Each structure stands twice: as structure tokens, then as C-alpha cells.
Amino acid sequence: MDKIVSDPLFKEIVAYFTERQDQEIILRQIKADLPTNGNLELYLDKLIKYNLIKRKNRRYSLSFPIYSNEKTQILPESIIGLLERMKLESERTNYFLFGEWLWSLFFSGEQGDYFFGVKDSSNGLPLFQRREEGNDTLRFVSIFTAQQVPFDLANYFNLLSKSQVLPQIFEPLQNLIGDIDLNYFIQQIQKVIRTVNRNKTRECKVNIFQEALLVTGDLVRDEENQLYFAVPLLENQVLSDELKVRLDQMKTELSSLWANITDENQRVFLKHQIYSVLVENSLSKQNHIHYFKY
């Protein structure tokens, strides 16, 4: 379904139906108003197959809701207070909190059958999506706003796995490693990590895997030509007893906000809004979080 909704025609069709919510729309009208070089009727049939468009009595309409993100969710002071106290923790803990713990709390329990649209609004907070690619030994994680495709390894390998056309920003990385096997790439990246951690970096032999990390900005050189990782490396995250108590409190507080919402689309949209508010309050309005995870 990703390939279908990433087609530019999908946005045109959604906008077309959204503007005509109170009208009865027939195929002949759609063909007249949306000229295309492709087979529009075949594309509509695919959207019907995936339950994105419904056809009844030869009339067409959207089968998923469109929400407005103009209003920012106001969270209880107790949750904001917990977040403020967590700011005293390390940067690595913050990445774990937002990239792993909170994301899992919000979305791991959903069935994945939800699908909705969100109207663009200059007043609303951006919503986030997450990509994770890798194997049992190392994973690349990226969390970012829906309006962007960040230049990082998680998105690069995600696009490769779907055989999608890579945006131009990935060209430098593609020129280095192409459509390399992910498992082989991880093996080589782990060697780079071990070398950098041993600080034997000034005269080490340059290879394309080290260069790939330099290109993505995950690995950088300081003024003395010494290499170090700019991306957080999360490994065996150990939580203090105090933090565990705070997380349990936050889980209880947050879960109560959507406990009575039975509609999955509404519930997931609310969760996305809440997550955005938490990011705004704790991460200085960052719109891209990425890290490596062992």
C-alpha cells in the first residue's frame, strides 16, 4: 500500500474528494476533473481494494477520515511536571524515552488497521513517524515529521527495502554503497564502531563504510582529525529506580487520556498529537531524532 499512497496522484484524489464531501461523485466526473496520463480507473480500483476509496451505487467517496491539527492538545500539569524532572537525565536517556519507551507505549498496542489524513495547518504541531531498519545486532532508528524524509540510514534502507525511488538527498550515500545488503553493511559498520571506540582513528585505512557514516553525519572529525560518533549509540539502557517510578506514573497518566476512545483512527491521531506536544516540551522543538541501537 505504501507504493500506492506515495503516488502523487493519491494526494490529488484526496484533495479532490475532500473539497467535494457533500457531493455525489461519479467516475465520469472524476476523469473529467483529474486528467492523467495513467489509467485512472485502474488506480481507483486499487484504492478501493485497499479500502481507501469506497464505491456505492456508482458513487465514489473517501473511506478514511481527515482530521484537523489546528488545535494543540493541552496535557495535565502532572505529565508536564514529570517531563521537567526527566530533563535532568542524560541525552541518551532522552533518546531512549522518546524513541523507544514513549513510541512503544503509544503505538505498539495498535493493530495497524488505522489510516487517516491530516489537514495541513500552520498553527498545529507537526506529527511524527518512525522508521527502524537493521538486524539482531544493530538497528538504525529515525523519528521525523511527516513533511520530511531525513538523510539517515534508517530511511535509506527503508526506501531500498520497498524498491522506491530514492530522493535526491540520498545520492551521495547511494554513490558510495548503492543497494548494498543490509546485513553485510551492518557487519562493516560494527567494525567502524569498534575502531572509533578504541580511538585508533588517525592513521586507519579509509573505507567506504567509514565514509558512509561521515556523509550521513553520524561520524565526524574534530579539529585534531580524530573521529567520534555524533549519533547516540543506545546499548543495554539501564534505568534508575527513580526513573522507573516516573515512567510508571507517566504511563498511568498518559493511558487515561485515550482509554475511552474506541475508534482506532481517532485514538491513534490523538496519540500522535500528544507525542508532538511531548517533543515540543522536552526536545526544544526537534523535528528529527535518530540513533543506533544495539
PDB file of C-alpha atoms in Angstrom:
ATOM      1  CA  MET A   1       0.000   0.000   0.000  1.00  0.00           C
ATOM      2  CA  ASP A   2       2.956   2.357   0.587  1.00  0.00           C
ATOM      3  CA  LYS A   3       3.637   2.491  -3.146  1.00  0.00           C
ATOM      4  CA  ILE A   4       0.022   3.416  -3.889  1.00  0.00           C
ATOM      5  CA  VAL A   5      -0.270   6.246  -1.349  1.00  0.00           C
ATOM      6  CA  SER A   6       3.165   7.633  -2.273  1.00  0.00           C
ATOM      7  CA  ASP A   7       1.944   8.190  -5.843  1.00  0.00           C
ATOM      8  CA  PRO A   8       1.418  11.982  -6.401  1.00  0.00           C
ATOM      9  CA  LEU A   9      -1.996  11.150  -7.846  1.00  0.00           C
ATOM     10  CA  PHE A  10      -3.139   9.971  -4.410  1.00  0.00           C
ATOM     11  CA  LYS A  11      -2.788  13.459  -2.922  1.00  0.00           C
ATOM     12  CA  GLU A  12      -4.713  14.917  -5.854  1.00  0.00           C
ATOM     13  CA  ILE A  13      -7.540  12.441  -5.380  1.00  0.00           C
ATOM     14  CA  VAL A  14      -7.722  13.025  -1.604  1.00  0.00           C
ATOM     15  CA  ALA A  15      -7.818  16.801  -2.111  1.00  0.00           C
ATOM     16  CA  TYR A  16     -10.442  16.375  -4.834  1.00  0.00           C
ATOM     17  CA  PHE A  17     -12.772  14.311  -2.641  1.00  0.00           C
ATOM     18  CA  THR A  18     -12.179  16.479   0.435  1.00  0.00           C
ATOM     19  CA  GLU A  19     -13.309  19.579  -1.446  1.00  0.00           C
ATOM     20  CA  ARG A  20     -16.476  17.756  -2.569  1.00  0.00           C
ATOM     21  CA  GLN A  21     -17.539  15.998   0.614  1.00  0.00           C
ATOM     22  CA  ASP A  22     -21.189  16.957   0.195  1.00  0.00           C
ATOM     23  CA  GLN A  23     -21.372  15.973  -3.471  1.00  0.00           C
ATOM     24  CA  GLU A  24     -22.153  12.688  -5.190  1.00  0.00           C
ATOM     25  CA  ILE A  25     -19.152  11.958  -7.402  1.00  0.00           C
ATOM     26  CA  ILE A  26     -19.273   9.597 -10.378  1.00  0.00           C
ATOM     27  CA  LEU A  27     -16.398   8.153 -12.406  1.00  0.00           C
ATOM     28  CA  ARG A  28     -17.066  10.286 -15.488  1.00  0.00           C
ATOM     29  CA  GLN A  29     -16.809  13.433 -13.376  1.00  0.00           C
ATOM     30  CA  ILE A  30     -13.526  12.288 -11.810  1.00  0.00           C
ATOM     31  CA  LYS A  31     -11.999  11.546 -15.211  1.00  0.00           C
ATOM     32  CA  ALA A  32     -13.054  14.965 -16.481  1.00  0.00           C
ATOM     33  CA  ASP A  33     -11.696  16.860 -13.486  1.00  0.00           C
ATOM     34  CA  LEU A  34      -8.488  14.869 -12.954  1.00  0.00           C
ATOM     35  CA  PRO A  35      -6.814  14.338 -16.325  1.00  0.00           C
ATOM     36  CA  THR A  36      -3.855  11.948 -16.102  1.00  0.00           C
ATOM     37  CA  ASN A  37      -1.597  10.011 -18.428  1.00  0.00           C
ATOM     38  CA  GLY A  38      -2.126   6.853 -16.381  1.00  0.00           C
ATOM     39  CA  ASN A  39      -5.124   4.555 -16.075  1.00  0.00           C
ATOM     40  CA  LEU A  40      -7.187   6.479 -13.527  1.00  0.00           C
ATOM     41  CA  GLU A  41      -9.940   3.859 -13.321  1.00  0.00           C
ATOM     42  CA  LEU A  42      -7.401   1.111 -12.573  1.00  0.00           C
ATOM     43  CA  TYR A  43      -5.794   3.267  -9.881  1.00  0.00           C
ATOM     44  CA  LEU A  44      -9.193   3.927  -8.293  1.00  0.00           C
ATOM     45  CA  ASP A  45      -9.840   0.169  -8.262  1.00  0.00           C
ATOM     46  CA  LYS A  46      -6.580  -0.315  -6.333  1.00  0.00           C
ATOM     47  CA  LEU A  47      -7.651   2.316  -3.812  1.00  0.00           C
ATOM     48  CA  ILE A  48     -10.975   0.522  -3.407  1.00  0.00           C
ATOM     49  CA  LYS A  49      -9.151  -2.782  -2.904  1.00  0.00           C
ATOM     50  CA  TYR A  50      -7.183  -1.256  -0.006  1.00  0.00           C
ATOM     51  CA  ASN A  51     -10.336   0.350   1.411  1.00  0.00           C
ATOM     52  CA  LEU A  52      -9.069   3.882   0.823  1.00  0.00           C
ATOM     53  CA  ILE A  53     -11.926   4.727  -1.565  1.00  0.00           C
ATOM     54  CA  LYS A  54     -15.421   3.298  -1.467  1.00  0.00           C
ATOM     55  CA  ARG A  55     -17.808   2.904  -4.390  1.00  0.00           C
ATOM     56  CA  LYS A  56     -21.522   2.552  -3.793  1.00  0.00           C
ATOM     57  CA  ASN A  57     -24.227   2.868  -6.433  1.00  0.00           C
ATOM     58  CA  ARG A  58     -21.505   4.095  -8.825  1.00  0.00           C
ATOM     59  CA  ARG A  59     -20.720   6.978  -6.448  1.00  0.00           C
ATOM     60  CA  TYR A  60     -17.196   7.412  -5.088  1.00  0.00           C
ATOM     61  CA  SER A  61     -16.034   8.806  -1.748  1.00  0.00           C
ATOM     62  CA  LEU A  62     -13.146   8.585   0.722  1.00  0.00           C
ATOM     63  CA  SER A  63     -13.369   5.719   3.202  1.00  0.00           C
ATOM     64  CA  PHE A  64     -10.998   7.230   5.786  1.00  0.00           C
ATOM     65  CA  PRO A  65     -11.332  10.350   7.956  1.00  0.00           C
ATOM     66  CA  ILE A  66      -9.482  13.654   7.506  1.00  0.00           C
ATOM     67  CA  TYR A  67      -8.575  15.333  10.800  1.00  0.00           C
ATOM     68  CA  SER A  68      -7.594  18.893  11.575  1.00  0.00           C
ATOM     69  CA  ASN A  69      -4.412  19.510  13.536  1.00  0.00           C
ATOM     70  CA  GLU A  70      -5.114  23.169  14.265  1.00  0.00           C
ATOM     71  CA  LYS A  71      -5.703  22.714  17.992  1.00  0.00           C
ATOM     72  CA  THR A  72      -2.794  21.707  20.211  1.00  0.00           C
ATOM     73  CA  GLN A  73      -3.574  19.152  22.900  1.00  0.00           C
ATOM     74  CA  ILE A  74      -3.278  20.522  26.439  1.00  0.00           C
ATOM     75  CA  LEU A  75      -1.685  17.968  28.739  1.00  0.00           C
ATOM     76  CA  PRO A  76      -2.235  17.703  32.507  1.00  0.00           C
ATOM     77  CA  GLU A  77       0.319  19.574  34.631  1.00  0.00           C
ATOM     78  CA  SER A  78       1.284  16.278  36.244  1.00  0.00           C
ATOM     79  CA  ILE A  79       2.631  14.967  32.913  1.00  0.00           C
ATOM     80  CA  ILE A  80       4.497  18.195  32.165  1.00  0.00           C
ATOM     81  CA  GLY A  81       5.992  18.043  35.659  1.00  0.00           C
ATOM     82  CA  LEU A  82       7.241  14.511  35.078  1.00  0.00           C
ATOM     83  CA  LEU A  83       8.852  15.604  31.823  1.00  0.00           C
ATOM     84  CA  GLU A  84      10.564  18.533  33.507  1.00  0.00           C
ATOM     85  CA  ARG A  85      12.131  16.229  36.084  1.00  0.00           C
ATOM     86  CA  MET A  86      13.289  13.854  33.342  1.00  0.00           C
ATOM     87  CA  LYS A  87      15.252  16.642  31.679  1.00  0.00           C
ATOM     88  CA  LEU A  88      17.863  16.103  34.355  1.00  0.00           C
ATOM     89  CA  GLU A  89      18.608  12.697  32.849  1.00  0.00           C
ATOM     90  CA  SER A  90      21.264  12.140  30.159  1.00  0.00           C
ATOM     91  CA  GLU A  91      20.791  12.821  26.442  1.00  0.00           C
ATOM     92  CA  ARG A  92      20.936   9.074  25.850  1.00  0.00           C
ATOM     93  CA  THR A  93      18.017   8.604  28.262  1.00  0.00           C
ATOM     94  CA  ASN A  94      16.016  11.201  26.321  1.00  0.00           C
ATOM     95  CA  TYR A  95      16.581   9.294  23.077  1.00  0.00           C
ATOM     96  CA  PHE A  96      15.504   6.076  24.771  1.00  0.00           C
ATOM     97  CA  LEU A  97      12.458   7.804  26.271  1.00  0.00           C
ATOM     98  CA  PHE A  98      11.173   9.300  23.008  1.00  0.00           C
ATOM     99  CA  GLY A  99      12.496   6.779  20.508  1.00  0.00           C
ATOM    100  CA  GLU A 100      11.718   3.567  22.365  1.00  0.00           C
ATOM    101  CA  TRP A 101       9.631   3.847  25.521  1.00  0.00           C
ATOM    102  CA  LEU A 102       7.087   6.506  24.555  1.00  0.00           C
ATOM    103  CA  TRP A 103       6.736   5.316  20.963  1.00  0.00           C
ATOM    104  CA  SER A 104       6.084   1.783  22.163  1.00  0.00           C
ATOM    105  CA  LEU A 105       3.581   2.996  24.762  1.00  0.00           C
ATOM    106  CA  PHE A 106       1.660   4.976  22.155  1.00  0.00           C
ATOM    107  CA  PHE A 107       1.652   2.695  19.148  1.00  0.00           C
ATOM    108  CA  SER A 108       2.799  -0.882  19.793  1.00  0.00           C
ATOM    109  CA  GLY A 109      -0.645  -1.886  21.069  1.00  0.00           C
ATOM    110  CA  GLU A 110      -2.478  -0.677  17.958  1.00  0.00           C
ATOM    111  CA  GLN A 111      -3.473  -3.235  15.351  1.00  0.00           C
ATOM    112  CA  GLY A 112      -2.191  -1.273  12.368  1.00  0.00           C
ATOM    113  CA  ASP A 113      -5.566  -1.140  10.623  1.00  0.00           C
ATOM    114  CA  TYR A 114      -5.839   2.627  11.010  1.00  0.00           C
ATOM    115  CA  PHE A 115      -5.487   5.112   8.192  1.00  0.00           C
ATOM    116  CA  PHE A 116      -6.372   8.796   8.251  1.00  0.00           C
ATOM    117  CA  GLY A 117      -5.424  12.104   6.679  1.00  0.00           C
ATOM    118  CA  VAL A 118      -4.420  15.332   8.390  1.00  0.00           C
ATOM    119  CA  LYS A 119      -5.103  18.798   7.017  1.00  0.00           C
ATOM    120  CA  ASP A 120      -2.030  20.985   6.756  1.00  0.00           C
ATOM    121  CA  SER A 121      -2.129  23.784   9.288  1.00  0.00           C
ATOM    122  CA  SER A 122       0.377  26.483  10.167  1.00  0.00           C
ATOM    123  CA  ASN A 123      -0.990  26.536  13.730  1.00  0.00           C
ATOM    124  CA  GLY A 124      -0.756  22.842  14.568  1.00  0.00           C
ATOM    125  CA  LEU A 125       2.289  20.909  15.707  1.00  0.00           C
ATOM    126  CA  PRO A 126       3.843  18.543  13.135  1.00  0.00           C
ATOM    127  CA  LEU A 127       3.082  14.863  13.581  1.00  0.00           C
ATOM    128  CA  PHE A 128       5.871  12.292  13.678  1.00  0.00           C
ATOM    129  CA  GLN A 129       6.572   8.954  12.049  1.00  0.00           C
ATOM    130  CA  ARG A 130       9.215   6.348  12.827  1.00  0.00           C
ATOM    131  CA  ARG A 131      11.495   4.147  10.742  1.00  0.00           C
ATOM    132  CA  GLU A 132      13.627   1.311  12.065  1.00  0.00           C
ATOM    133  CA  GLU A 133      15.878  -0.888   9.943  1.00  0.00           C
ATOM    134  CA  GLY A 134      18.579  -3.397  10.864  1.00  0.00           C
ATOM    135  CA  ASN A 135      19.068  -6.885  12.280  1.00  0.00           C
ATOM    136  CA  ASP A 136      19.525  -8.555  15.660  1.00  0.00           C
ATOM    137  CA  THR A 137      22.931  -6.970  16.238  1.00  0.00           C
ATOM    138  CA  LEU A 138      22.414  -3.333  15.206  1.00  0.00           C
ATOM    139  CA  ARG A 139      19.442  -1.199  14.223  1.00  0.00           C
ATOM    140  CA  PHE A 140      19.100   2.277  12.763  1.00  0.00           C
ATOM    141  CA  VAL A 141      16.198   4.329  14.132  1.00  0.00           C
ATOM    142  CA  SER A 142      14.766   7.592  12.808  1.00  0.00           C
ATOM    143  CA  ILE A 143      11.812   9.635  14.080  1.00  0.00           C
ATOM    144  CA  PHE A 144      10.803  12.619  11.993  1.00  0.00           C
ATOM    145  CA  THR A 145       7.933  14.827  10.928  1.00  0.00           C
ATOM    146  CA  ALA A 146       5.661  13.746   8.120  1.00  0.00           C
ATOM    147  CA  GLN A 147       6.776  16.656   5.924  1.00  0.00           C
ATOM    148  CA  GLN A 148      10.356  15.408   5.592  1.00  0.00           C
ATOM    149  CA  VAL A 149      12.442  12.395   4.622  1.00  0.00           C
ATOM    150  CA  PRO A 150      15.651  12.845   6.619  1.00  0.00           C
ATOM    151  CA  PHE A 151      19.044  11.905   5.228  1.00  0.00           C
ATOM    152  CA  ASP A 152      19.837   8.998   7.532  1.00  0.00           C
ATOM    153  CA  LEU A 153      20.486   5.264   7.334  1.00  0.00           C
ATOM    154  CA  ALA A 154      17.067   4.182   8.640  1.00  0.00           C
ATOM    155  CA  ASN A 155      15.265   5.991   5.822  1.00  0.00           C
ATOM    156  CA  TYR A 156      17.826   4.966   3.213  1.00  0.00           C
ATOM    157  CA  PHE A 157      17.439   1.255   3.898  1.00  0.00           C
ATOM    158  CA  ASN A 158      13.686   1.571   4.359  1.00  0.00           C
ATOM    159  CA  LEU A 159      13.347   3.043   0.871  1.00  0.00           C
ATOM    160  CA  LEU A 160      15.646   0.373  -0.563  1.00  0.00           C
ATOM    161  CA  SER A 161      13.571  -2.404   1.030  1.00  0.00           C
ATOM    162  CA  LYS A 162      10.452  -1.036  -0.672  1.00  0.00           C
ATOM    163  CA  SER A 163      12.216  -0.591  -4.028  1.00  0.00           C
ATOM    164  CA  GLN A 164      11.155   3.045  -4.024  1.00  0.00           C
ATOM    165  CA  VAL A 165      12.899   5.788  -5.937  1.00  0.00           C
ATOM    166  CA  LEU A 166      15.400   7.491  -3.661  1.00  0.00           C
ATOM    167  CA  PRO A 167      15.047  11.269  -3.182  1.00  0.00           C
ATOM    168  CA  GLN A 168      17.970  13.303  -4.467  1.00  0.00           C
ATOM    169  CA  ILE A 169      19.300  13.948  -0.956  1.00  0.00           C
ATOM    170  CA  PHE A 170      20.376  10.292  -0.793  1.00  0.00           C
ATOM    171  CA  GLU A 171      22.519  10.494  -3.928  1.00  0.00           C
ATOM    172  CA  PRO A 172      25.868  10.909  -2.064  1.00  0.00           C
ATOM    173  CA  LEU A 173      25.134   7.806   0.007  1.00  0.00           C
ATOM    174  CA  GLN A 174      23.881   5.840  -2.969  1.00  0.00           C
ATOM    175  CA  ASN A 175      27.064   6.656  -4.881  1.00  0.00           C
ATOM    176  CA  LEU A 176      29.084   5.141  -2.022  1.00  0.00           C
ATOM    177  CA  ILE A 177      27.185   1.981  -1.093  1.00  0.00           C
ATOM    178  CA  GLY A 178      24.425   1.559  -3.701  1.00  0.00           C
ATOM    179  CA  ASP A 179      21.859  -1.154  -2.919  1.00  0.00           C
ATOM    180  CA  ILE A 180      24.223  -2.984  -0.566  1.00  0.00           C
ATOM    181  CA  ASP A 181      22.939  -5.904   1.512  1.00  0.00           C
ATOM    182  CA  LEU A 182      21.838  -4.558   4.896  1.00  0.00           C
ATOM    183  CA  ASN A 183      23.380  -7.389   6.935  1.00  0.00           C
ATOM    184  CA  TYR A 184      26.758  -7.013   5.254  1.00  0.00           C
ATOM    185  CA  PHE A 185      26.620  -3.248   5.744  1.00  0.00           C
ATOM    186  CA  ILE A 186      25.933  -3.704   9.466  1.00  0.00           C
ATOM    187  CA  GLN A 187      28.878  -6.083   9.820  1.00  0.00           C
ATOM    188  CA  GLN A 188      31.180  -3.424   8.359  1.00  0.00           C
ATOM    189  CA  ILE A 189      29.653  -0.611  10.414  1.00  0.00           C
ATOM    190  CA  GLN A 190      30.261  -2.582  13.596  1.00  0.00           C
ATOM    191  CA  LYS A 191      33.950  -2.759  12.665  1.00  0.00           C
ATOM    192  CA  VAL A 192      33.988   1.026  12.259  1.00  0.00           C
ATOM    193  CA  ILE A 193      32.307   1.442  15.660  1.00  0.00           C
ATOM    194  CA  ARG A 194      34.897  -0.788  17.358  1.00  0.00           C
ATOM    195  CA  THR A 195      37.757   1.080  15.668  1.00  0.00           C
ATOM    196  CA  VAL A 196      36.443   4.502  16.670  1.00  0.00           C
ATOM    197  CA  ASN A 197      35.784   3.369  20.252  1.00  0.00           C
ATOM    198  CA  ARG A 198      39.406   2.227  20.505  1.00  0.00           C
ATOM    199  CA  ASN A 199      40.486   5.697  19.314  1.00  0.00           C
ATOM    200  CA  LYS A 200      42.804   4.148  16.718  1.00  0.00           C
ATOM    201  CA  THR A 201      41.496   6.515  14.101  1.00  0.00           C
ATOM    202  CA  ARG A 202      44.165   8.962  12.940  1.00  0.00           C
ATOM    203  CA  GLU A 203      46.001   6.641  10.587  1.00  0.00           C
ATOM    204  CA  CYS A 204      43.404   3.948   9.957  1.00  0.00           C
ATOM    205  CA  LYS A 205      42.682   2.891   6.406  1.00  0.00           C
ATOM    206  CA  VAL A 206      39.752   4.811   4.914  1.00  0.00           C
ATOM    207  CA  ASN A 207      36.913   2.641   3.557  1.00  0.00           C
ATOM    208  CA  ILE A 208      33.501   3.275   2.060  1.00  0.00           C
ATOM    209  CA  PHE A 209      31.685   2.319   5.274  1.00  0.00           C
ATOM    210  CA  GLN A 210      33.527   4.901   7.319  1.00  0.00           C
ATOM    211  CA  GLU A 211      32.907   7.385   4.509  1.00  0.00           C
ATOM    212  CA  ALA A 212      29.197   6.495   4.520  1.00  0.00           C
ATOM    213  CA  LEU A 213      28.945   7.431   8.198  1.00  0.00           C
ATOM    214  CA  LEU A 214      30.841  10.652   7.543  1.00  0.00           C
ATOM    215  CA  VAL A 215      28.473  11.514   4.694  1.00  0.00           C
ATOM    216  CA  THR A 216      25.389  10.987   6.869  1.00  0.00           C
ATOM    217  CA  GLY A 217      26.950  12.984   9.724  1.00  0.00           C
ATOM    218  CA  ASP A 218      26.748  10.043  12.127  1.00  0.00           C
ATOM    219  CA  LEU A 219      30.546  10.114  12.295  1.00  0.00           C
ATOM    220  CA  VAL A 220      32.505  13.377  12.394  1.00  0.00           C
ATOM    221  CA  ARG A 221      36.107  14.574  12.669  1.00  0.00           C
ATOM    222  CA  ASP A 222      37.259  17.116  15.208  1.00  0.00           C
ATOM    223  CA  GLU A 223      39.932  19.754  14.709  1.00  0.00           C
ATOM    224  CA  GLU A 224      42.640  17.203  15.509  1.00  0.00           C
ATOM    225  CA  ASN A 225      41.346  14.847  12.811  1.00  0.00           C
ATOM    226  CA  GLN A 226      40.045  12.481  15.486  1.00  0.00           C
ATOM    227  CA  LEU A 227      36.854  10.573  14.672  1.00  0.00           C
ATOM    228  CA  TYR A 228      33.918  10.377  17.050  1.00  0.00           C
ATOM    229  CA  PHE A 229      30.254   9.458  16.815  1.00  0.00           C
ATOM    230  CA  ALA A 230      27.752  12.299  16.693  1.00  0.00           C
ATOM    231  CA  VAL A 231      24.803   9.885  16.675  1.00  0.00           C
ATOM    232  CA  PRO A 232      23.811   8.346  20.049  1.00  0.00           C
ATOM    233  CA  LEU A 233      24.610   4.635  20.405  1.00  0.00           C
ATOM    234  CA  LEU A 234      21.999   3.048  22.660  1.00  0.00           C
ATOM    235  CA  GLU A 235      23.236  -0.148  24.250  1.00  0.00           C
ATOM    236  CA  ASN A 236      21.783  -2.002  27.264  1.00  0.00           C
ATOM    237  CA  GLN A 237      19.906   1.027  28.554  1.00  0.00           C
ATOM    238  CA  VAL A 238      19.842   0.794  32.348  1.00  0.00           C
ATOM    239  CA  LEU A 239      17.161   2.856  34.079  1.00  0.00           C
ATOM    240  CA  SER A 240      17.483   4.176  37.600  1.00  0.00           C
ATOM    241  CA  ASP A 241      14.832   3.174  40.131  1.00  0.00           C
ATOM    242  CA  GLU A 242      13.738   6.804  40.308  1.00  0.00           C
ATOM    243  CA  LEU A 243      13.249   6.973  36.538  1.00  0.00           C
ATOM    244  CA  LYS A 244      11.314   3.698  36.548  1.00  0.00           C
ATOM    245  CA  VAL A 245       8.886   5.168  39.081  1.00  0.00           C
ATOM    246  CA  ARG A 246       8.421   8.291  36.949  1.00  0.00           C
ATOM    247  CA  LEU A 247       7.816   6.214  33.834  1.00  0.00           C
ATOM    248  CA  ASP A 248       5.178   4.134  35.621  1.00  0.00           C
ATOM    249  CA  GLN A 249       3.452   7.357  36.715  1.00  0.00           C
ATOM    250  CA  MET A 250       3.595   8.735  33.185  1.00  0.00           C
ATOM    251  CA  LYS A 251       2.217   5.523  31.702  1.00  0.00           C
ATOM    252  CA  THR A 252      -0.794   5.725  34.017  1.00  0.00           C
ATOM    253  CA  GLU A 253      -1.360   9.433  33.304  1.00  0.00           C
ATOM    254  CA  LEU A 254      -0.998   9.137  29.525  1.00  0.00           C
ATOM    255  CA  SER A 255      -3.031   5.946  29.120  1.00  0.00           C
ATOM    256  CA  SER A 256      -6.003   7.602  30.783  1.00  0.00           C
ATOM    257  CA  LEU A 257      -6.128  10.240  28.021  1.00  0.00           C
ATOM    258  CA  TRP A 258      -7.213   7.747  25.351  1.00  0.00           C
ATOM    259  CA  ALA A 259      -8.664   4.924  27.461  1.00  0.00           C
ATOM    260  CA  ASN A 260     -12.272   5.655  26.435  1.00  0.00           C
ATOM    261  CA  ILE A 261     -11.692   6.235  22.708  1.00  0.00           C
ATOM    262  CA  THR A 262     -12.845   3.130  20.839  1.00  0.00           C
ATOM    263  CA  ASP A 263     -12.389   4.410  17.282  1.00  0.00           C
ATOM    264  CA  GLU A 264      -8.847   3.402  16.278  1.00  0.00           C
ATOM    265  CA  ASN A 265      -8.315   6.283  13.871  1.00  0.00           C
ATOM    266  CA  GLN A 266      -9.348   8.861  16.457  1.00  0.00           C
ATOM    267  CA  ARG A 267      -7.258   7.215  19.150  1.00  0.00           C
ATOM    268  CA  VAL A 268      -4.085   6.998  17.060  1.00  0.00           C
ATOM    269  CA  PHE A 269      -4.483  10.586  15.860  1.00  0.00           C
ATOM    270  CA  LEU A 270      -4.812  11.764  19.472  1.00  0.00           C
ATOM    271  CA  LYS A 271      -1.703   9.796  20.416  1.00  0.00           C
ATOM    272  CA  HIS A 272       0.249  11.451  17.600  1.00  0.00           C
ATOM    273  CA  GLN A 273      -0.867  14.861  18.814  1.00  0.00           C
ATOM    274  CA  ILE A 274       0.166  14.085  22.386  1.00  0.00           C
ATOM    275  CA  TYR A 275       3.539  12.757  21.249  1.00  0.00           C
ATOM    276  CA  SER A 276       4.154  16.007  19.341  1.00  0.00           C
ATOM    277  CA  VAL A 277       3.342  18.073  22.423  1.00  0.00           C
ATOM    278  CA  LEU A 278       5.771  15.987  24.494  1.00  0.00           C
ATOM    279  CA  VAL A 279       8.528  16.524  21.925  1.00  0.00           C
ATOM    280  CA  GLU A 280       7.855  20.265  21.864  1.00  0.00           C
ATOM    281  CA  ASN A 281       8.042  20.461  25.654  1.00  0.00           C
ATOM    282  CA  SER A 282      11.164  18.350  26.094  1.00  0.00           C
ATOM    283  CA  LEU A 283      13.359  18.366  22.985  1.00  0.00           C
ATOM    284  CA  SER A 284      13.427  22.055  22.030  1.00  0.00           C
ATOM    285  CA  LYS A 285      11.158  21.546  19.032  1.00  0.00           C
ATOM    286  CA  GLN A 286      13.405  18.969  17.383  1.00  0.00           C
ATOM    287  CA  ASN A 287      11.850  17.566  14.233  1.00  0.00           C
ATOM    288  CA  HIS A 288      14.334  14.719  13.734  1.00  0.00           C
ATOM    289  CA  ILE A 289      15.585  12.146  16.244  1.00  0.00           C
ATOM    290  CA  HIS A 290      17.907   9.376  15.124  1.00  0.00           C
ATOM    291  CA  TYR A 291      20.229   6.921  16.771  1.00  0.00           C
ATOM    292  CA  PHE A 292      21.842   3.477  16.533  1.00  0.00           C
ATOM    293  CA  LYS A 293      20.531   0.701  18.763  1.00  0.00           C
ATOM    294  CA  TYR A 294      22.267  -2.494  19.848  1.00  0.00           C
TER     295      TYR A 294
END
